[in-house]
C-alpha cells in the first residue's frame, strides 16, 4: 500500500490526475492530512463514498504507529513512534502556559553517532537516518492523536540533525508549505558540526539555530562531547560568528547544568567571556539524569547563581523548565527503556 502522509500538494495532484479526479480533490485530501490530521481515508467525509473506496484500494493515510504513549502530570506527551521497518524514535509534545503554543520535539535519526556521554540516545550508537517523510510523520502522529495543531517544532529529539541535513531541510520545507509552520517557529539543535553550520549559513534560513555547547572551554567540553576533538570550540565559535554575520539571526546556546562539573562561578565567567561578542541567548538546562552516568543535576541555587553571572555580562538567559520529568522525557530515555525491557524479556 502507498502512504498519503508526507505527499506534497503537487504529488497529490498528479495522483488525482492518474485516478481521473479533479485537482480540487487533491486540495481536499491535503487538508485532511495536514490540517485535520485524520487517521483513515473513511474520515475524509467530503469525498464521495465510491471515491474513498477507490482510494483505499491503493492508499493508506499512514504506516507509522504509536508504540508507547506517556502522559506527564504537567501535560507533556511523549510518544515512542514505530516505522514499518520496526525502528522507533521519540517525539514529545510540550504545552506551554500559553495554550496557543504547542511545541513538538522531533527526532532526526534513529540513534546518534555523536555519542555525548550524558545522552541516552548516544549510548546506543547510530542506526539510520530518518527520511523527510518519517520526520514529518512524527508531527502528524501527534496531531492525529491529540486532534491539536502543532505550532512550533524543535529538532531536539534523537539524532544530530546536521548529520542528516538533506532530509532535515526537506522536512523544513514541508513544515513551511504543507503544515504552514513558519521557519521562525522551527529550531534546529546541533552538537556543533562545523562544516554543516557553514553550509546552513549559506541557505540563509529563518529558523533558529541552537548550539549544544555545555562547557566553556575545550578541556571540559572534550570530557563530555567527543565531537569537541573533531570540531574544537575555537572553530565552532568562528563558525557561529560567521553564521550570525551571514543570517543576522540570533543563536541559542544550550548549556546543560551538571553538578560540580560545569556549574561553578568560574565556568560562568569563562562562558560569559567566550560568548561576549556572539549574538546569542543562553538556555540553561538542568541535567536530566540518565541511569548509567556519573553526573548529577546542579542545585537550583547553583543554577540561579550561574544565571545571574551570565546576565550580569549582558546576555538574556532562560532556565529551561523541566518538562515531563516524571515520564523520562529526556533525549533517548524512552526508547532506551523499551529496548532494555525487550532485552530482558
Ligand atoms: N543532537 C542534537 C539535538 C538532539 S539533543 C544536539 O545535541 O543538540 C537535544 C538537546 O538535549 C541537546 O542540547 C542535548 O545536549 C540535550 N540533552 C541530551 N541528553 C540530556 C540530558 N540527559 N539532560 C538534559 N539535556 C540533555
Ligand atoms: Fe547525539 Fe545530541 Fe545526544 Fe549528543 S546530545 S549524542 S549529539 S542526540
mmCIF file of C-alpha atoms and ligand atoms in Angstrom:
data_model
loop_
_atom_site.group_PDB
_atom_site.id
_atom_site.type_symbol
_atom_site.label_atom_id
_atom_site.label_comp_id
_atom_site.label_asym_id
_atom_site.label_seq_id
_atom_site.Cartn_x
_atom_site.Cartn_y
_atom_site.Cartn_z
ATOM 1 C CA UNK A 1 0.000 0.000 0.000
ATOM 2 C CA UNK A 2 1.140 3.543 -0.700
ATOM 3 C CA UNK A 3 1.061 6.189 2.034
ATOM 4 C CA UNK A 4 -0.671 9.564 1.716
ATOM 5 C CA UNK A 5 1.042 11.294 4.664
ATOM 6 C CA UNK A 6 4.123 13.136 3.505
ATOM 7 C CA UNK A 7 2.900 13.720 -0.056
ATOM 8 C CA UNK A 8 3.079 17.315 -1.265
ATOM 9 C CA UNK A 9 0.167 19.050 -2.965
ATOM 10 C CA UNK A 10 1.769 18.668 -6.402
ATOM 11 C CA UNK A 11 2.235 14.946 -5.827
ATOM 12 C CA UNK A 12 -1.377 14.561 -4.755
ATOM 13 C CA UNK A 13 -2.486 16.470 -7.844
ATOM 14 C CA UNK A 14 -0.544 14.080 -10.040
ATOM 15 C CA UNK A 15 -2.151 11.093 -8.343
ATOM 16 C CA UNK A 16 -5.608 12.619 -8.783
ATOM 17 C CA UNK A 17 -4.887 13.032 -12.462
ATOM 18 C CA UNK A 18 -3.952 9.336 -12.676
ATOM 19 C CA UNK A 19 -7.211 8.457 -10.949
ATOM 20 C CA UNK A 20 -9.188 10.720 -13.252
ATOM 21 C CA UNK A 21 -10.220 13.004 -10.360
ATOM 22 C CA UNK A 22 -10.080 16.803 -10.213
ATOM 23 C CA UNK A 23 -7.269 18.924 -8.773
ATOM 24 C CA UNK A 24 -9.705 20.108 -6.137
ATOM 25 C CA UNK A 25 -9.777 16.570 -4.667
ATOM 26 C CA UNK A 26 -6.008 16.881 -4.118
ATOM 27 C CA UNK A 27 -6.579 20.069 -2.085
ATOM 28 C CA UNK A 28 -9.259 18.366 -0.013
ATOM 29 C CA UNK A 29 -7.064 15.345 0.736
ATOM 30 C CA UNK A 30 -4.119 17.621 1.521
ATOM 31 C CA UNK A 31 -6.268 19.459 4.044
ATOM 32 C CA UNK A 32 -7.417 16.196 5.659
ATOM 33 C CA UNK A 33 -3.805 15.057 6.048
ATOM 34 C CA UNK A 34 -2.030 18.203 7.285
ATOM 35 C CA UNK A 35 -4.683 20.420 8.839
ATOM 36 C CA UNK A 36 -7.309 17.998 10.117
ATOM 37 C CA UNK A 37 -4.878 15.096 10.560
ATOM 38 C CA UNK A 38 -7.289 12.218 10.050
ATOM 39 C CA UNK A 39 -6.202 8.615 10.568
ATOM 40 C CA UNK A 40 -8.142 6.935 7.796
ATOM 41 C CA UNK A 41 -9.488 7.598 4.329
ATOM 42 C CA UNK A 42 -13.000 6.896 5.654
ATOM 43 C CA UNK A 43 -12.673 10.027 7.809
ATOM 44 C CA UNK A 44 -12.327 12.194 4.672
ATOM 45 C CA UNK A 45 -16.034 12.814 4.703
ATOM 46 C CA UNK A 46 -16.257 15.370 1.938
ATOM 47 C CA UNK A 47 -15.057 12.790 -0.601
ATOM 48 C CA UNK A 48 -17.760 10.582 -2.115
ATOM 49 C CA UNK A 49 -18.031 7.053 -0.763
ATOM 50 C CA UNK A 50 -17.136 5.420 -4.084
ATOM 51 C CA UNK A 51 -14.091 7.627 -4.464
ATOM 52 C CA UNK A 52 -12.941 6.765 -0.942
ATOM 53 C CA UNK A 53 -13.268 3.044 -1.768
ATOM 54 C CA UNK A 54 -11.203 3.650 -4.909
ATOM 55 C CA UNK A 55 -8.509 5.425 -2.893
ATOM 56 C CA UNK A 56 -8.451 2.681 -0.266
ATOM 57 C CA UNK A 57 -7.502 0.105 -2.887
ATOM 58 C CA UNK A 58 -4.153 1.855 -3.337
ATOM 59 C CA UNK A 59 -3.532 4.056 -0.290
ATOM 60 C CA UNK A 60 -3.494 4.243 3.481
ATOM 61 C CA UNK A 61 -3.142 7.510 5.407
ATOM 62 C CA UNK A 62 -0.077 6.399 7.379
ATOM 63 C CA UNK A 63 2.207 3.445 8.027
ATOM 64 C CA UNK A 64 3.552 4.817 11.312
ATOM 65 C CA UNK A 65 2.337 3.509 14.678
ATOM 66 C CA UNK A 66 2.320 4.712 18.258
ATOM 67 C CA UNK A 67 4.150 2.043 20.205
ATOM 68 C CA UNK A 68 4.101 3.728 23.610
ATOM 69 C CA UNK A 69 2.421 6.913 24.816
ATOM 70 C CA UNK A 70 3.112 8.554 28.151
ATOM 71 C CA UNK A 71 1.296 11.469 29.717
ATOM 72 C CA UNK A 72 3.112 13.660 32.231
ATOM 73 C CA UNK A 73 1.412 15.427 35.102
ATOM 74 C CA UNK A 74 2.472 18.753 33.508
ATOM 75 C CA UNK A 75 0.625 17.883 30.284
ATOM 76 C CA UNK A 76 3.698 16.845 28.292
ATOM 77 C CA UNK A 77 3.009 13.916 25.992
ATOM 78 C CA UNK A 78 5.717 11.539 24.968
ATOM 79 C CA UNK A 79 5.418 9.050 22.141
ATOM 80 C CA UNK A 80 7.552 6.182 21.000
ATOM 81 C CA UNK A 81 6.797 6.001 17.302
ATOM 82 C CA UNK A 82 7.389 2.914 15.205
ATOM 83 C CA UNK A 83 8.164 2.923 11.482
ATOM 84 C CA UNK A 84 7.361 -0.017 9.190
ATOM 85 C CA UNK A 85 10.884 -1.463 9.499
ATOM 86 C CA UNK A 86 10.405 -1.751 13.271
ATOM 87 C CA UNK A 87 12.772 1.107 14.191
ATOM 88 C CA UNK A 88 11.467 3.529 16.805
ATOM 89 C CA UNK A 89 12.054 7.168 17.700
ATOM 90 C CA UNK A 90 10.779 9.506 20.348
ATOM 91 C CA UNK A 91 8.608 12.533 19.831
ATOM 92 C CA UNK A 92 7.439 14.842 22.594
ATOM 93 C CA UNK A 93 4.641 17.397 22.660
ATOM 94 C CA UNK A 94 5.105 20.243 25.129
ATOM 95 C CA UNK A 95 2.320 22.607 26.029
ATOM 96 C CA UNK A 96 3.500 25.845 27.475
ATOM 97 C CA UNK A 97 1.322 28.062 29.660
ATOM 98 C CA UNK A 98 0.325 29.941 26.620
ATOM 99 C CA UNK A 99 -2.084 27.391 25.161
ATOM 100 C CA UNK A 100 -1.568 28.701 21.669
ATOM 101 C CA UNK A 101 1.957 27.315 21.737
ATOM 102 C CA UNK A 102 2.194 23.577 21.102
ATOM 103 C CA UNK A 103 5.792 22.573 20.549
ATOM 104 C CA UNK A 104 6.756 19.227 19.050
ATOM 105 C CA UNK A 105 10.225 17.933 19.801
ATOM 106 C CA UNK A 106 11.167 15.702 16.883
ATOM 107 C CA UNK A 107 13.908 13.184 16.149
ATOM 108 C CA UNK A 108 16.052 13.347 13.020
ATOM 109 C CA UNK A 109 17.825 9.979 13.213
ATOM 110 C CA UNK A 110 17.408 6.568 14.847
ATOM 111 C CA UNK A 111 20.220 6.673 17.397
ATOM 112 C CA UNK A 112 23.120 9.099 17.075
ATOM 113 C CA UNK A 113 26.784 8.734 16.184
ATOM 114 C CA UNK A 114 27.987 11.744 18.196
ATOM 115 C CA UNK A 115 27.964 9.825 21.472
ATOM 116 C CA UNK A 116 27.861 12.579 24.100
ATOM 117 C CA UNK A 117 28.485 10.999 27.482
ATOM 118 C CA UNK A 118 25.408 12.499 29.162
ATOM 119 C CA UNK A 119 22.926 11.448 26.478
ATOM 120 C CA UNK A 120 20.828 8.278 26.432
ATOM 121 C CA UNK A 121 20.499 8.355 22.633
ATOM 122 C CA UNK A 122 24.244 8.402 22.058
ATOM 123 C CA UNK A 123 24.737 5.298 24.187
ATOM 124 C CA UNK A 124 23.129 3.076 21.593
ATOM 125 C CA UNK A 125 25.097 4.286 18.611
ATOM 126 C CA UNK A 126 23.800 5.274 15.220
ATOM 127 C CA UNK A 127 21.219 3.128 13.446
ATOM 128 C CA UNK A 128 19.991 5.143 10.467
ATOM 129 C CA UNK A 129 18.828 8.487 9.140
ATOM 130 C CA UNK A 130 15.137 9.331 9.033
ATOM 131 C CA UNK A 131 13.647 10.379 5.708
ATOM 132 C CA UNK A 132 11.826 13.718 5.467
ATOM 133 C CA UNK A 133 8.550 11.803 5.443
ATOM 134 C CA UNK A 134 9.494 9.938 8.621
ATOM 135 C CA UNK A 135 10.366 13.237 10.308
ATOM 136 C CA UNK A 136 7.086 14.923 9.452
ATOM 137 C CA UNK A 137 5.119 11.750 10.347
ATOM 138 C CA UNK A 138 6.117 12.416 13.959
ATOM 139 C CA UNK A 139 4.211 15.686 13.917
ATOM 140 C CA UNK A 140 1.283 14.160 12.049
ATOM 141 C CA UNK A 141 1.128 11.361 14.611
ATOM 142 C CA UNK A 142 0.857 13.899 17.426
ATOM 143 C CA UNK A 143 -1.799 15.846 15.548
ATOM 144 C CA UNK A 144 -3.797 12.699 14.753
ATOM 145 C CA UNK A 145 -3.626 11.503 18.345
ATOM 146 C CA UNK A 146 -4.484 14.789 20.038
ATOM 147 C CA UNK A 147 -6.655 16.492 17.434
ATOM 148 C CA UNK A 148 -4.493 19.589 18.002
ATOM 149 C CA UNK A 149 -2.390 21.552 15.533
ATOM 150 C CA UNK A 150 1.319 21.792 16.353
ATOM 151 C CA UNK A 151 2.584 25.395 16.172
ATOM 152 C CA UNK A 152 6.338 25.096 16.877
ATOM 153 C CA UNK A 153 8.993 22.492 16.173
ATOM 154 C CA UNK A 154 12.333 21.831 17.811
ATOM 155 C CA UNK A 155 14.788 19.226 16.479
ATOM 156 C CA UNK A 156 15.807 18.131 19.964
ATOM 157 C CA UNK A 157 14.765 14.504 19.995
ATOM 158 C CA UNK A 158 17.078 11.710 18.961
ATOM 159 C CA UNK A 159 19.830 12.273 16.459
ATOM 160 C CA UNK A 160 22.054 15.001 15.105
ATOM 161 C CA UNK A 161 20.009 16.948 12.521
ATOM 162 C CA UNK A 162 23.078 18.442 10.842
ATOM 163 C CA UNK A 163 24.350 14.945 10.050
ATOM 164 C CA UNK A 164 21.086 14.319 8.177
ATOM 165 C CA UNK A 165 20.860 17.789 6.708
ATOM 166 C CA UNK A 166 19.404 16.997 3.300
ATOM 167 C CA UNK A 167 16.374 15.193 4.750
ATOM 168 C CA UNK A 168 16.001 17.726 7.563
ATOM 169 C CA UNK A 169 15.919 20.594 5.046
ATOM 170 C CA UNK A 170 13.316 18.756 3.013
ATOM 171 C CA UNK A 171 11.235 18.275 6.184
ATOM 172 C CA UNK A 172 11.588 22.017 6.942
ATOM 173 C CA UNK A 173 10.171 22.786 3.540
ATOM 174 C CA UNK A 174 7.166 20.510 4.156
ATOM 175 C CA UNK A 175 6.632 22.072 7.597
ATOM 176 C CA UNK A 176 6.637 25.503 5.926
ATOM 177 C CA UNK A 177 4.451 24.870 2.943
ATOM 178 C CA UNK A 178 2.223 21.934 3.876
ATOM 179 C CA UNK A 179 1.830 22.432 7.644
ATOM 180 C CA UNK A 180 2.031 26.227 7.406
ATOM 181 C CA UNK A 181 4.518 26.336 10.272
ATOM 182 C CA UNK A 182 6.830 29.301 9.624
ATOM 183 C CA UNK A 183 10.620 28.910 9.738
ATOM 184 C CA UNK A 184 10.848 31.234 12.712
ATOM 185 C CA UNK A 185 8.842 28.710 14.685
ATOM 186 C CA UNK A 186 11.362 25.944 13.976
ATOM 187 C CA UNK A 187 14.624 25.354 15.863
ATOM 188 C CA UNK A 188 17.485 23.123 14.773
ATOM 189 C CA UNK A 189 19.680 21.945 17.626
ATOM 190 C CA UNK A 190 23.212 20.748 16.905
ATOM 191 C CA UNK A 191 26.176 19.432 18.838
ATOM 192 C CA UNK A 192 28.364 21.630 16.595
ATOM 193 C CA UNK A 193 29.112 20.049 13.213
ATOM 194 C CA UNK A 194 31.230 22.969 11.990
ATOM 195 C CA UNK A 195 31.189 22.433 8.178
ATOM 196 C CA UNK A 196 27.437 21.878 8.273
ATOM 197 C CA UNK A 197 26.897 25.095 10.231
ATOM 198 C CA UNK A 198 28.731 26.932 7.459
ATOM 199 C CA UNK A 199 26.640 25.163 4.832
ATOM 200 C CA UNK A 200 23.455 26.043 6.716
ATOM 201 C CA UNK A 201 24.509 29.691 6.870
ATOM 202 C CA UNK A 202 24.672 29.774 3.086
ATOM 203 C CA UNK A 203 20.957 28.874 2.871
ATOM 204 C CA UNK A 204 20.054 31.907 4.983
ATOM 205 C CA UNK A 205 17.175 30.122 6.701
ATOM 206 C CA UNK A 206 14.973 31.995 9.118
ATOM 207 C CA UNK A 207 14.929 29.073 11.564
ATOM 208 C CA UNK A 208 16.707 29.330 14.900
ATOM 209 C CA UNK A 209 19.999 27.520 15.330
ATOM 210 C CA UNK A 210 20.619 26.132 18.814
ATOM 211 C CA UNK A 211 24.114 25.010 19.777
ATOM 212 C CA UNK A 212 24.646 22.374 22.435
ATOM 213 C CA UNK A 213 27.713 23.971 23.968
ATOM 214 C CA UNK A 214 27.542 22.570 27.511
ATOM 215 C CA UNK A 215 31.033 23.717 28.538
ATOM 216 C CA UNK A 216 33.056 26.952 28.423
ATOM 217 C CA UNK A 217 36.379 25.505 27.208
ATOM 218 C CA UNK A 218 37.987 22.748 25.161
ATOM 219 C CA UNK A 219 39.102 20.596 28.055
ATOM 220 C CA UNK A 220 35.730 20.329 29.811
ATOM 221 C CA UNK A 221 33.774 20.038 26.591
ATOM 222 C CA UNK A 222 36.003 17.206 25.331
ATOM 223 C CA UNK A 223 35.283 15.294 28.544
ATOM 224 C CA UNK A 224 31.574 15.038 27.758
ATOM 225 C CA UNK A 225 31.381 15.559 23.977
ATOM 226 C CA UNK A 226 33.783 13.560 21.760
ATOM 227 C CA UNK A 227 32.808 15.851 18.839
ATOM 228 C CA UNK A 228 34.937 18.532 20.550
ATOM 229 C CA UNK A 229 38.046 16.666 19.387
ATOM 230 C CA UNK A 230 36.909 16.846 15.777
ATOM 231 C CA UNK A 231 35.488 20.384 15.838
ATOM 232 C CA UNK A 232 37.099 22.244 18.754
ATOM 233 C CA UNK A 233 35.358 25.107 20.470
ATOM 234 C CA UNK A 234 37.505 27.836 18.782
ATOM 235 C CA UNK A 235 36.499 26.629 15.319
ATOM 236 C CA UNK A 236 32.906 26.289 16.454
ATOM 237 C CA UNK A 237 32.913 29.847 17.712
ATOM 238 C CA UNK A 238 34.284 31.118 14.380
ATOM 239 C CA UNK A 239 31.568 29.224 12.504
ATOM 240 C CA UNK A 240 28.917 30.714 14.791
ATOM 241 C CA UNK A 241 30.208 34.250 14.368
ATOM 242 C CA UNK A 242 30.082 33.918 10.612
ATOM 243 C CA UNK A 243 26.617 32.275 10.819
ATOM 244 C CA UNK A 244 25.313 35.329 12.678
ATOM 245 C CA UNK A 245 27.021 37.656 10.253
ATOM 246 C CA UNK A 246 25.520 35.905 7.226
ATOM 247 C CA UNK A 247 21.987 35.318 8.530
ATOM 248 C CA UNK A 248 21.550 38.152 11.010
ATOM 249 C CA UNK A 249 19.834 35.628 13.271
ATOM 250 C CA UNK A 250 20.489 35.327 16.994
ATOM 251 C CA UNK A 251 21.754 31.900 18.074
ATOM 252 C CA UNK A 252 20.566 29.958 21.104
ATOM 253 C CA UNK A 253 23.328 28.499 23.234
ATOM 254 C CA UNK A 254 22.248 25.436 25.190
ATOM 255 C CA UNK A 255 24.120 24.618 28.358
ATOM 256 C CA UNK A 256 23.359 21.546 30.439
ATOM 257 C CA UNK A 257 23.939 22.191 34.132
ATOM 258 C CA UNK A 258 25.888 19.310 35.681
ATOM 259 C CA UNK A 259 26.681 19.424 39.396
ATOM 260 C CA UNK A 260 30.273 20.288 40.214
ATOM 261 C CA UNK A 261 31.352 19.820 36.633
ATOM 262 C CA UNK A 262 30.389 22.855 34.578
ATOM 263 C CA UNK A 263 28.230 24.863 37.016
ATOM 264 C CA UNK A 264 30.838 26.805 39.034
ATOM 265 C CA UNK A 265 31.112 30.621 39.078
ATOM 266 C CA UNK A 266 34.457 30.261 37.243
ATOM 267 C CA UNK A 267 32.691 28.393 34.445
ATOM 268 C CA UNK A 268 30.019 31.106 34.271
ATOM 269 C CA UNK A 269 32.673 33.801 33.917
ATOM 270 C CA UNK A 270 34.576 31.831 31.302
ATOM 271 C CA UNK A 271 31.351 31.233 29.358
ATOM 272 C CA UNK A 272 30.417 34.905 29.535
ATOM 273 C CA UNK A 273 33.832 35.795 28.156
ATOM 274 C CA UNK A 274 33.570 33.218 25.356
ATOM 275 C CA UNK A 275 30.148 34.461 24.268
ATOM 276 C CA UNK A 276 30.828 38.168 24.742
ATOM 277 C CA UNK A 277 30.948 39.011 21.046
ATOM 278 C CA UNK A 278 28.389 36.440 19.853
ATOM 279 C CA UNK A 279 24.780 37.494 19.257
ATOM 280 C CA UNK A 280 23.052 34.816 21.336
ATOM 281 C CA UNK A 281 20.599 33.921 24.073
ATOM 282 C CA UNK A 282 21.569 31.310 26.617
ATOM 283 C CA UNK A 283 19.349 28.458 27.703
ATOM 284 C CA UNK A 284 20.399 26.668 30.888
ATOM 285 C CA UNK A 285 19.129 23.090 31.030
ATOM 286 C CA UNK A 286 19.078 21.249 34.358
ATOM 287 C CA UNK A 287 20.779 17.938 33.571
ATOM 288 C CA UNK A 288 18.266 15.123 33.382
ATOM 289 C CA UNK A 289 19.963 12.180 34.987
ATOM 290 C CA UNK A 290 20.360 9.112 32.813
ATOM 291 C CA UNK A 291 20.680 5.983 34.902
ATOM 292 C CA UNK A 292 24.140 4.829 33.965
ATOM 293 C CA UNK A 293 26.166 8.027 34.041
ATOM 294 C CA UNK A 294 28.144 9.535 36.859
ATOM 295 C CA UNK A 295 26.628 13.009 36.593
ATOM 296 C CA UNK A 296 24.138 14.791 38.814
ATOM 297 C CA UNK A 297 21.902 17.760 38.194
ATOM 298 C CA UNK A 298 23.063 21.149 39.534
ATOM 299 C CA UNK A 299 21.218 22.540 42.533
ATOM 300 C CA UNK A 300 18.674 25.299 41.908
ATOM 301 C CA UNK A 301 20.854 27.632 43.865
ATOM 302 C CA UNK A 302 23.889 26.973 41.664
ATOM 303 C CA UNK A 303 21.756 27.390 38.541
ATOM 304 C CA UNK A 304 20.458 30.765 39.762
ATOM 305 C CA UNK A 305 23.968 31.968 40.642
ATOM 306 C CA UNK A 306 25.209 30.892 37.216
ATOM 307 C CA UNK A 307 22.287 32.651 35.550
ATOM 308 C CA UNK A 308 22.966 35.823 37.485
ATOM 309 C CA UNK A 309 26.631 35.905 36.436
ATOM 310 C CA UNK A 310 25.731 35.464 32.771
ATOM 311 C CA UNK A 311 23.022 38.110 32.949
ATOM 312 C CA UNK A 312 25.491 40.423 34.523
ATOM 313 C CA UNK A 313 27.533 40.096 31.308
ATOM 314 C CA UNK A 314 24.545 41.383 29.342
ATOM 315 C CA UNK A 315 23.091 38.154 27.979
ATOM 316 C CA UNK A 316 19.481 37.070 28.020
ATOM 317 C CA UNK A 317 19.349 33.815 29.974
ATOM 318 C CA UNK A 318 16.467 31.396 30.422
ATOM 319 C CA UNK A 319 16.366 28.274 32.544
ATOM 320 C CA UNK A 320 14.565 25.506 30.727
ATOM 321 C CA UNK A 321 11.576 24.279 32.629
ATOM 322 C CA UNK A 322 11.835 20.610 33.240
ATOM 323 C CA UNK A 323 9.123 19.095 31.142
ATOM 324 C CA UNK A 324 7.821 15.620 31.598
ATOM 325 C CA UNK A 325 10.490 14.687 34.125
ATOM 326 C CA UNK A 326 8.113 12.044 35.505
ATOM 327 C CA UNK A 327 7.877 10.355 32.092
ATOM 328 C CA UNK A 328 11.581 10.267 31.180
ATOM 329 C CA UNK A 329 11.146 12.963 28.552
ATOM 330 C CA UNK A 330 14.895 13.490 28.255
ATOM 331 C CA UNK A 331 16.529 12.688 24.992
ATOM 332 C CA UNK A 332 16.652 8.975 24.211
ATOM 333 C CA UNK A 333 15.311 7.713 27.500
ATOM 334 C CA UNK A 334 12.043 6.120 26.450
ATOM 335 C CA UNK A 335 13.466 4.222 23.501
ATOM 336 C CA UNK A 336 16.261 3.038 25.780
ATOM 337 C CA UNK A 337 13.839 1.686 28.331
ATOM 338 C CA UNK A 338 11.694 -0.128 25.824
ATOM 339 C CA UNK A 339 14.792 -1.724 24.297
ATOM 340 C CA UNK A 340 16.050 -2.729 27.735
ATOM 341 C CA UNK A 341 12.778 -4.316 28.729
ATOM 342 C CA UNK A 342 12.616 -6.082 25.372
ATOM 343 C CA UNK A 343 16.092 -7.453 26.033
ATOM 344 C CA UNK A 344 15.197 -8.698 29.494
ATOM 345 C CA UNK A 345 12.037 -10.436 28.281
HETATM 346 N N1 LIG B 1 21.852 16.158 18.609
HETATM 347 C C1 LIG B 1 21.355 17.469 18.775
HETATM 348 C C2 LIG B 1 19.873 17.534 19.018
HETATM 349 C C3 LIG B 1 19.272 16.484 19.891
HETATM 350 S S1 LIG B 1 19.707 16.530 21.590
HETATM 351 C C4 LIG B 1 22.103 18.161 19.900
HETATM 352 O O1 LIG B 1 22.847 17.505 20.615
HETATM 353 O O2 LIG B 1 21.974 19.383 20.012
HETATM 354 C C5 LIG B 1 18.728 17.879 22.192
HETATM 355 C C6 LIG B 1 19.252 18.504 23.454
HETATM 356 O O3 LIG B 1 19.075 17.633 24.570
HETATM 357 C C7 LIG B 1 20.728 18.833 23.366
HETATM 358 O O4 LIG B 1 21.005 20.133 23.829
HETATM 359 C C8 LIG B 1 21.318 17.791 24.278
HETATM 360 O O5 LIG B 1 22.559 18.180 24.739
HETATM 361 C C9 LIG B 1 20.248 17.679 25.351
HETATM 362 N N2 LIG B 1 20.369 16.507 26.217
HETATM 363 C C10 LIG B 1 20.831 15.267 25.907
HETATM 364 N N3 LIG B 1 20.851 14.500 26.995
HETATM 365 C C11 LIG B 1 20.408 15.249 28.032
HETATM 366 C C12 LIG B 1 20.220 15.014 29.421
HETATM 367 N N4 LIG B 1 20.472 13.824 29.961
HETATM 368 N N5 LIG B 1 19.770 16.040 30.184
HETATM 369 C C13 LIG B 1 19.481 17.246 29.639
HETATM 370 N N6 LIG B 1 19.634 17.525 28.343
HETATM 371 C C14 LIG B 1 20.107 16.539 27.542
HETATM 372 FE FE1 LIG B 2 23.611 12.903 19.669
HETATM 373 FE FE2 LIG B 2 22.618 15.239 20.583
HETATM 374 FE FE3 LIG B 2 22.608 13.014 22.132
HETATM 375 FE FE4 LIG B 2 24.923 14.235 21.584
HETATM 376 S S1 LIG B 2 23.193 15.087 22.746
HETATM 377 S S2 LIG B 2 24.544 12.001 21.497
HETATM 378 S S3 LIG B 2 24.552 14.917 19.503
HETATM 379 S S4 LIG B 2 21.481 13.314 20.255
#
